[in-house]
Structures are given as structure tokens and as C-alpha cells.
């Protein structure tokens, strides 16, 4: 709702203040520069915090309102995302709930900048900058296509044996990969043959094409396992698991709405595990 000359003047003043171009101007229109994209991300985070501050002052504790943005990694969304979406809508109809599925590294940055109120993250020893509450411990299993040439010959498999086949794993900076690498090194072993894939959908396709096996929790591949398309096999000689935590910023206060969603995530995680709907997971203290 601003006329073009006034908008152009405001943009020029902003660029002068920042000392850099935010937009490329051409006959074809305008396109954000790298600096413009970065500034836009920070501006979004600032505006969200202003909105959250207004909501925090205005809302009541017994009927929370406002917007809550929660991020969830691809490999955990299968177990938690849809049940959480239904639970928030049922319990808090006045909360605008924004559920984002992203790679773990992207979630960390968005939570740090304030674009997310909450995020589900994996405790790799690097969560000290966040206020984190452990939810569940998920066992990692050796998973193949049911009739795969790489499938378990017995009911379980050793880590060394699992490392002998081509492994289809998330890239090194995402998800369970750092945890797997840590355990493998501690056992004096190496991952010799690996296919790096950051997309769960592509990883599933690669397994079903019998390009190799994976080491993951059951939850992201649960539908395929229940249909009999894939088979999960325990690793029998070493504890291989990941801790799933609910995280918030230490520097940005949670609104009443965000605290209500936080409590709901803790309760829902416990209920999903105890009902058997979150397979391969064990409830940790903060969710019990």
C-alpha cells in the first residue's frame, strides 16, 4: 500500500544506510542480491519477534493465541508431524500453528535467528546454545529392501558386517550421520562405501532400487516396513541410537502459545511411544 516513488526512495535510503545493494534493478524487474536475501531473512525474524512480543502481552494463559512456528527434521516427521498437527488443532484452535519440515542444519539456523519458536533437533553434543528438553531415544537399525541382496541373513547384524555393504546415508552435516560416524570411529572401523543423500524421499527410492542399505531409525521408513517393502534389522554388538530433543532459543522468550505447544509435544511424544506408534523409541525423563 505504498506508491512506487515512495517505495523506491525508502529502498534507496535503506541501501545507503546499510552500505550495500539489496536489489538488482534491470528492464526485466528487480531481483534480490545475496545481501538482500540475507537482510530479508533477518527482517523476517525481527518482525516475527515483534509479533510474538505483542501476542505475549495480549494473550491469556488459559486460552493462548498467536502464531507458533515449529521445525521438524525430515527423518522425524513421519513419527511426529501429523499427530502433532492434529493435537494442536484439537487442543488450541486459536493458535496459528506453522509446521516446517527441513534439514537439521537449516532448522538450527532458523531457531537461532528467531524465525522458529521451537524445533525438534538431534542431540549431537552441539545443543548447548539452546534450551533443550530430551524427548525420546531412537534406536538406529540396519534397513534394506525386503528381498535385497544386502538383507540380513539372521535376525540381527554386527556393525562391522553392516559397514561392508554400500550404505545410503544422510550427508555428513545432517541428521543421524554425525552420530553414526562417531560410533564407527569409536569401534575402530570405517565407512568404506557410502552414497550421500539429503532427501528422505530419494533415500527411500534408492533403497527400493536395491542400491544399498541404510542405518536409520524405523520412523522415517515405517510405512514401507509395514507394507513389507523394507526390512529393519537390529545391530547387535554396539548401542547405536539418537536422542531427539525439543529445543528453543535461550535468548528469545517463548510466548504462552509456544509454551502450550512445547508442553503438548512432550505429552504427545510420551503417548506415541507408550502406545507403540513411535516404533524403536524410548521415552526420556523430560517427556515422562
C-alpha positions as a Python dict, from the first residue, in 0.01 Angstrom:
ca = {
    (1, 'X'): (0, 0, 0),
    (2, 'X'): (285, 236, -84),
    (3, 'X'): (317, 424, -413),
    (4, 'X'): (619, 329, -621),
    (5, 'X'): (821, 656, -591),
    (6, 'X'): (794, 647, -211),
    (7, 'X'): (887, 278, -203),
    (8, 'X'): (1188, 338, -429),
    (9, 'X'): (1304, 621, -203),
    (10, 'X'): (1272, 403, 109),
    (11, 'X'): (1471, 122, -55),
    (12, 'X'): (1744, 364, -162),
    (13, 'X'): (1766, 508, 190),
    (14, 'X'): (1790, 155, 334),
    (15, 'X'): (2069, 63, 91),
    (16, 'X'): (2259, 382, 179),
    (17, 'X'): (2222, 308, 550),
    (18, 'X'): (2346, -49, 506),
    (19, 'X'): (2617, 45, 257),
    (20, 'X'): (2525, -227, 8),
    (21, 'X'): (2283, -302, -275),
    (22, 'X'): (1982, -509, -175),
    (23, 'X'): (1824, -537, -520),
    (24, 'X'): (1944, -577, -877),
    (25, 'X'): (1747, -337, -1098),
    (26, 'X'): (1701, -413, -1469),
    (27, 'X'): (1450, -381, -1750),
    (28, 'X'): (1315, -722, -1654),
    (29, 'X'): (1240, -608, -1299),
    (30, 'X'): (1407, -644, -960),
    (31, 'X'): (1592, -936, -807),
    (32, 'X'): (1739, -965, -459),
    (33, 'X'): (2116, -963, -424),
    (34, 'X'): (2284, -1208, -182),
    (35, 'X'): (2297, -923, 72),
    (36, 'X'): (1929, -854, 8),
    (37, 'X'): (1834, -1216, 67),
    (38, 'X'): (2031, -1222, 392),
    (39, 'X'): (1880, -895, 513),
    (40, 'X'): (1531, -1022, 426),
    (41, 'X'): (1582, -1334, 643),
    (42, 'X'): (1690, -1119, 938),
    (43, 'X'): (1398, -882, 880),
    (44, 'X'): (1154, -1174, 885),
    (45, 'X'): (1298, -1293, 1216),
    (46, 'X'): (1275, -941, 1366),
    (47, 'X'): (915, -895, 1253),
    (48, 'X'): (821, -1235, 1395),
    (49, 'X'): (971, -1144, 1733),
    (50, 'X'): (778, -814, 1733),
    (51, 'X'): (458, -1006, 1658),
    (52, 'X'): (539, -1260, 1931),
    (53, 'X'): (602, -979, 2180),
    (54, 'X'): (262, -826, 2107),
    (55, 'X'): (94, -1166, 2143),
    (56, 'X'): (274, -1236, 2471),
    (57, 'X'): (138, -915, 2624),
    (58, 'X'): (-217, -955, 2492),
    (59, 'X'): (-285, -1327, 2533),
    (60, 'X'): (-412, -1514, 2836),
    (61, 'X'): (-254, -1828, 2980),
    (62, 'X'): (-577, -2030, 2977),
    (63, 'X'): (-660, -1959, 2610),
    (64, 'X'): (-332, -1898, 2423),
    (65, 'X'): (-343, -1732, 2082),
    (66, 'X'): (-90, -1619, 1826),
    (67, 'X'): (144, -1788, 1582),
    (68, 'X'): (379, -2070, 1676),
    (69, 'X'): (640, -2190, 1425),
    (70, 'X'): (790, -2534, 1490),
    (71, 'X'): (1053, -2703, 1274),
    (72, 'X'): (1095, -3077, 1240),
    (73, 'X'): (1364, -3277, 1056),
    (74, 'X'): (1266, -3497, 763),
    (75, 'X'): (1370, -3814, 944),
    (76, 'X'): (1147, -3742, 1247),
    (77, 'X'): (840, -3605, 1072),
    (78, 'X'): (697, -3948, 994),
    (79, 'X'): (651, -4027, 1361),
    (80, 'X'): (557, -3687, 1499),
    (81, 'X'): (442, -3433, 1240),
    (82, 'X'): (85, -3539, 1158),
    (83, 'X'): (-9, -3644, 1515),
    (84, 'X'): (125, -3310, 1640),
    (85, 'X'): (-66, -3112, 1379),
    (86, 'X'): (-391, -3284, 1481),
    (87, 'X'): (-319, -3244, 1854),
    (88, 'X'): (-251, -2869, 1830),
    (89, 'X'): (-565, -2808, 1623),
    (90, 'X'): (-775, -3003, 1872),
    (91, 'X'): (-630, -2855, 2191),
    (92, 'X'): (-558, -2497, 2082),
    (93, 'X'): (-781, -2391, 1790),
    (94, 'X'): (-687, -2024, 1838),
    (95, 'X'): (-316, -2089, 1780),
    (96, 'X'): (-191, -2046, 1424),
    (97, 'X'): (44, -2343, 1406),
    (98, 'X'): (316, -2338, 1139),
    (99, 'X'): (489, -2675, 1098),
    (100, 'X'): (806, -2669, 887),
    (101, 'X'): (994, -2975, 761),
    (102, 'X'): (1360, -2902, 693),
    (103, 'X'): (1711, -3044, 704),
    (104, 'X'): (1856, -3036, 1054),
    (105, 'X'): (2120, -2775, 971),
    (106, 'X'): (1858, -2537, 834),
    (107, 'X'): (1640, -2578, 1144),
    (108, 'X'): (1930, -2489, 1373),
    (109, 'X'): (1990, -2160, 1194),
    (110, 'X'): (1620, -2069, 1182),
    (111, 'X'): (1579, -2138, 1555),
    (112, 'X'): (1888, -1932, 1636),
    (113, 'X'): (1764, -1635, 1431),
    (114, 'X'): (1413, -1641, 1579),
    (115, 'X'): (1226, -1750, 1267),
    (116, 'X'): (1122, -2062, 1459),
    (117, 'X'): (986, -2069, 1813),
    (118, 'X'): (1064, -2437, 1860),
    (119, 'X'): (1249, -2711, 1675),
    (120, 'X'): (1292, -3086, 1702),
    (121, 'X'): (1668, -3149, 1689),
    (122, 'X'): (1904, -3440, 1743),
    (123, 'X'): (2144, -3409, 2036),
    (124, 'X'): (2489, -3437, 1878),
    (125, 'X'): (2658, -3255, 2164),
    (126, 'X'): (2609, -2918, 1994),
    (127, 'X'): (2280, -2808, 2151),
    (128, 'X'): (2438, -2601, 2428),
    (129, 'X'): (2324, -2275, 2266),
    (130, 'X'): (1960, -2381, 2300),
    (131, 'X'): (1721, -2463, 2582),
    (132, 'X'): (1665, -2831, 2507),
    (133, 'X'): (1440, -3098, 2654),
    (134, 'X'): (1508, -3462, 2557),
    (135, 'X'): (1202, -3637, 2415),
    (136, 'X'): (1294, -3991, 2311),
    (137, 'X'): (1590, -4214, 2235),
    (138, 'X'): (1553, -4378, 1893),
    (139, 'X'): (1737, -4700, 1805),
    (140, 'X'): (1914, -4696, 1468),
    (141, 'X'): (1866, -5012, 1264),
    (142, 'X'): (2007, -5169, 950),
    (143, 'X'): (1735, -5133, 685),
    (144, 'X'): (1715, -5281, 334),
    (145, 'X'): (1461, -5374, 72),
    (146, 'X'): (1286, -5689, 192),
    (147, 'X'): (1430, -5911, -82),
    (148, 'X'): (1759, -5724, -107),
    (149, 'X'): (2091, -5886, -182),
    (150, 'X'): (2214, -5688, 122),
    (151, 'X'): (1940, -5806, 361),
    (152, 'X'): (2023, -5964, 699),
    (153, 'X'): (2074, -6337, 683),
    (154, 'X'): (1988, -6364, 1054),
    (155, 'X'): (1768, -6173, 1299),
    (156, 'X'): (2042, -5918, 1371),
    (157, 'X'): (2370, -5794, 1226),
    (158, 'X'): (2704, -5670, 1357),
    (159, 'X'): (2817, -5315, 1284),
    (160, 'X'): (3126, -5441, 1101),
    (161, 'X'): (2909, -5659, 877),
    (162, 'X'): (2671, -5369, 806),
    (163, 'X'): (2964, -5150, 701),
    (164, 'X'): (3068, -5399, 433),
    (165, 'X'): (2775, -5312, 207),
    (166, 'X'): (2707, -4982, 22),
    (167, 'X'): (2535, -4756, 274),
    (168, 'X'): (2283, -4490, 173),
    (169, 'X'): (2309, -4220, 441),
    (170, 'X'): (2222, -3855, 504),
    (171, 'X'): (2505, -3613, 426),
    (172, 'X'): (2768, -3567, 696),
    (173, 'X'): (2627, -3240, 835),
    (174, 'X'): (2269, -3362, 870),
    (175, 'X'): (2056, -3590, 1086),
    (176, 'X'): (2197, -3918, 1216),
    (177, 'X'): (2518, -3917, 1014),
    (178, 'X'): (2742, -3748, 1277),
    (179, 'X'): (2622, -3999, 1537),
    (180, 'X'): (2691, -4295, 1307),
    (181, 'X'): (3038, -4162, 1221),
    (182, 'X'): (3115, -4116, 1593),
    (183, 'X'): (3021, -4474, 1684),
    (184, 'X'): (3203, -4619, 1383),
    (185, 'X'): (3524, -4436, 1477),
    (186, 'X'): (3492, -4545, 1841),
    (187, 'X'): (3481, -4907, 1723),
    (188, 'X'): (3795, -4860, 1515),
    (189, 'X'): (3601, -4908, 1192),
    (190, 'X'): (3545, -4709, 872),
    (191, 'X'): (3253, -4648, 638),
    (192, 'X'): (3404, -4757, 308),
    (193, 'X'): (3114, -4737, 62),
    (194, 'X'): (2861, -4455, 111),
    (195, 'X'): (2602, -4279, -102),
    (196, 'X'): (2524, -3933, 42),
    (197, 'X'): (2158, -3834, 6),
    (198, 'X'): (1990, -3548, 194),
    (199, 'X'): (1632, -3623, 85),
    (200, 'X'): (1436, -3895, 267),
    (201, 'X'): (1220, -3946, -46),
    (202, 'X'): (1526, -4008, -266),
    (203, 'X'): (1684, -4226, 4),
    (204, 'X'): (1371, -4444, 6),
    (205, 'X'): (1383, -4476, -373),
    (206, 'X'): (1750, -4576, -361),
    (207, 'X'): (1679, -4848, -104),
    (208, 'X'): (1383, -4981, -303),
    (209, 'X'): (1607, -4988, -611),
    (210, 'X'): (1845, -5205, -404),
    (211, 'X'): (2139, -4968, -442),
    (212, 'X'): (2240, -5046, -84),
    (213, 'X'): (2125, -5044, 278),
    (214, 'X'): (2082, -4765, 530),
    (215, 'X'): (2126, -4717, 905),
    (216, 'X'): (1835, -4511, 1032),
    (217, 'X'): (1556, -4510, 1290),
    (218, 'X'): (1247, -4701, 1185),
    (219, 'X'): (1019, -4395, 1194),
    (220, 'X'): (1100, -4233, 854),
    (221, 'X'): (1062, -4568, 676),
    (222, 'X'): (776, -4706, 884),
    (223, 'X'): (517, -4712, 602),
    (224, 'X'): (745, -4915, 376),
    (225, 'X'): (834, -5156, 657),
    (226, 'X'): (468, -5209, 750),
    (227, 'X'): (383, -5279, 384),
    (228, 'X'): (660, -5538, 373),
    (229, 'X'): (866, -5347, 117),
    (230, 'X'): (1156, -5295, 357),
    (231, 'X'): (1306, -5490, 644),
    (232, 'X'): (1465, -5347, 962),
    (233, 'X'): (1735, -5547, 1137),
    (234, 'X'): (1886, -5462, 1481),
    (235, 'X'): (2260, -5401, 1515),
    (236, 'X'): (2365, -5648, 1782),
    (237, 'X'): (2713, -5555, 1905),
    (238, 'X'): (2700, -5181, 1974),
    (239, 'X'): (2443, -4931, 2101),
    (240, 'X'): (2354, -4710, 1807),
    (241, 'X'): (2082, -4456, 1877),
    (242, 'X'): (1998, -4088, 1862),
    (243, 'X'): (1844, -3855, 2118),
    (244, 'X'): (1553, -3650, 1985),
    (245, 'X'): (1515, -3319, 2171),
    (246, 'X'): (1273, -3027, 2170),
    (247, 'X'): (1470, -2702, 2152),
    (248, 'X'): (1404, -2332, 2195),
    (249, 'X'): (1624, -2023, 2195),
    (250, 'X'): (1789, -1926, 2523),
    (251, 'X'): (1769, -1558, 2427),
    (252, 'X'): (1416, -1522, 2290),
    (253, 'X'): (1134, -1580, 2543),
    (254, 'X'): (857, -1822, 2449),
    (255, 'X'): (505, -1684, 2423),
    (256, 'X'): (223, -1851, 2614),
    (257, 'X'): (117, -2013, 2287),
    (258, 'X'): (467, -2152, 2226),
    (259, 'X'): (485, -2283, 2583),
    (260, 'X'): (149, -2455, 2534),
    (261, 'X'): (277, -2625, 2217),
    (262, 'X'): (601, -2719, 2394),
    (263, 'X'): (405, -2895, 2669),
    (264, 'X'): (188, -3068, 2409),
    (265, 'X'): (495, -3201, 2222),
    (266, 'X'): (630, -3352, 2545),
    (267, 'X'): (298, -3519, 2625),
    (268, 'X'): (242, -3641, 2269),
    (269, 'X'): (591, -3793, 2242),
    (270, 'X'): (529, -3993, 2558),
    (271, 'X'): (188, -4111, 2437),
    (272, 'X'): (314, -4213, 2092),
    (273, 'X'): (593, -4425, 2241),
    (274, 'X'): (376, -4591, 2506),
    (275, 'X'): (102, -4671, 2255),
    (276, 'X'): (355, -4834, 2022),
    (277, 'X'): (300, -4580, 1743),
    (278, 'X'): (657, -4446, 1763),
    (279, 'X'): (845, -4768, 1698),
    (280, 'X'): (1203, -4809, 1812),
    (281, 'X'): (1178, -4517, 2054),
    (282, 'X'): (1214, -4500, 2432),
    (283, 'X'): (1075, -4216, 2643),
    (284, 'X'): (1335, -4000, 2818),
    (285, 'X'): (1293, -3821, 3151),
    (286, 'X'): (1169, -3481, 3034),
    (287, 'X'): (884, -3641, 2836),
    (288, 'X'): (780, -3889, 3105),
}
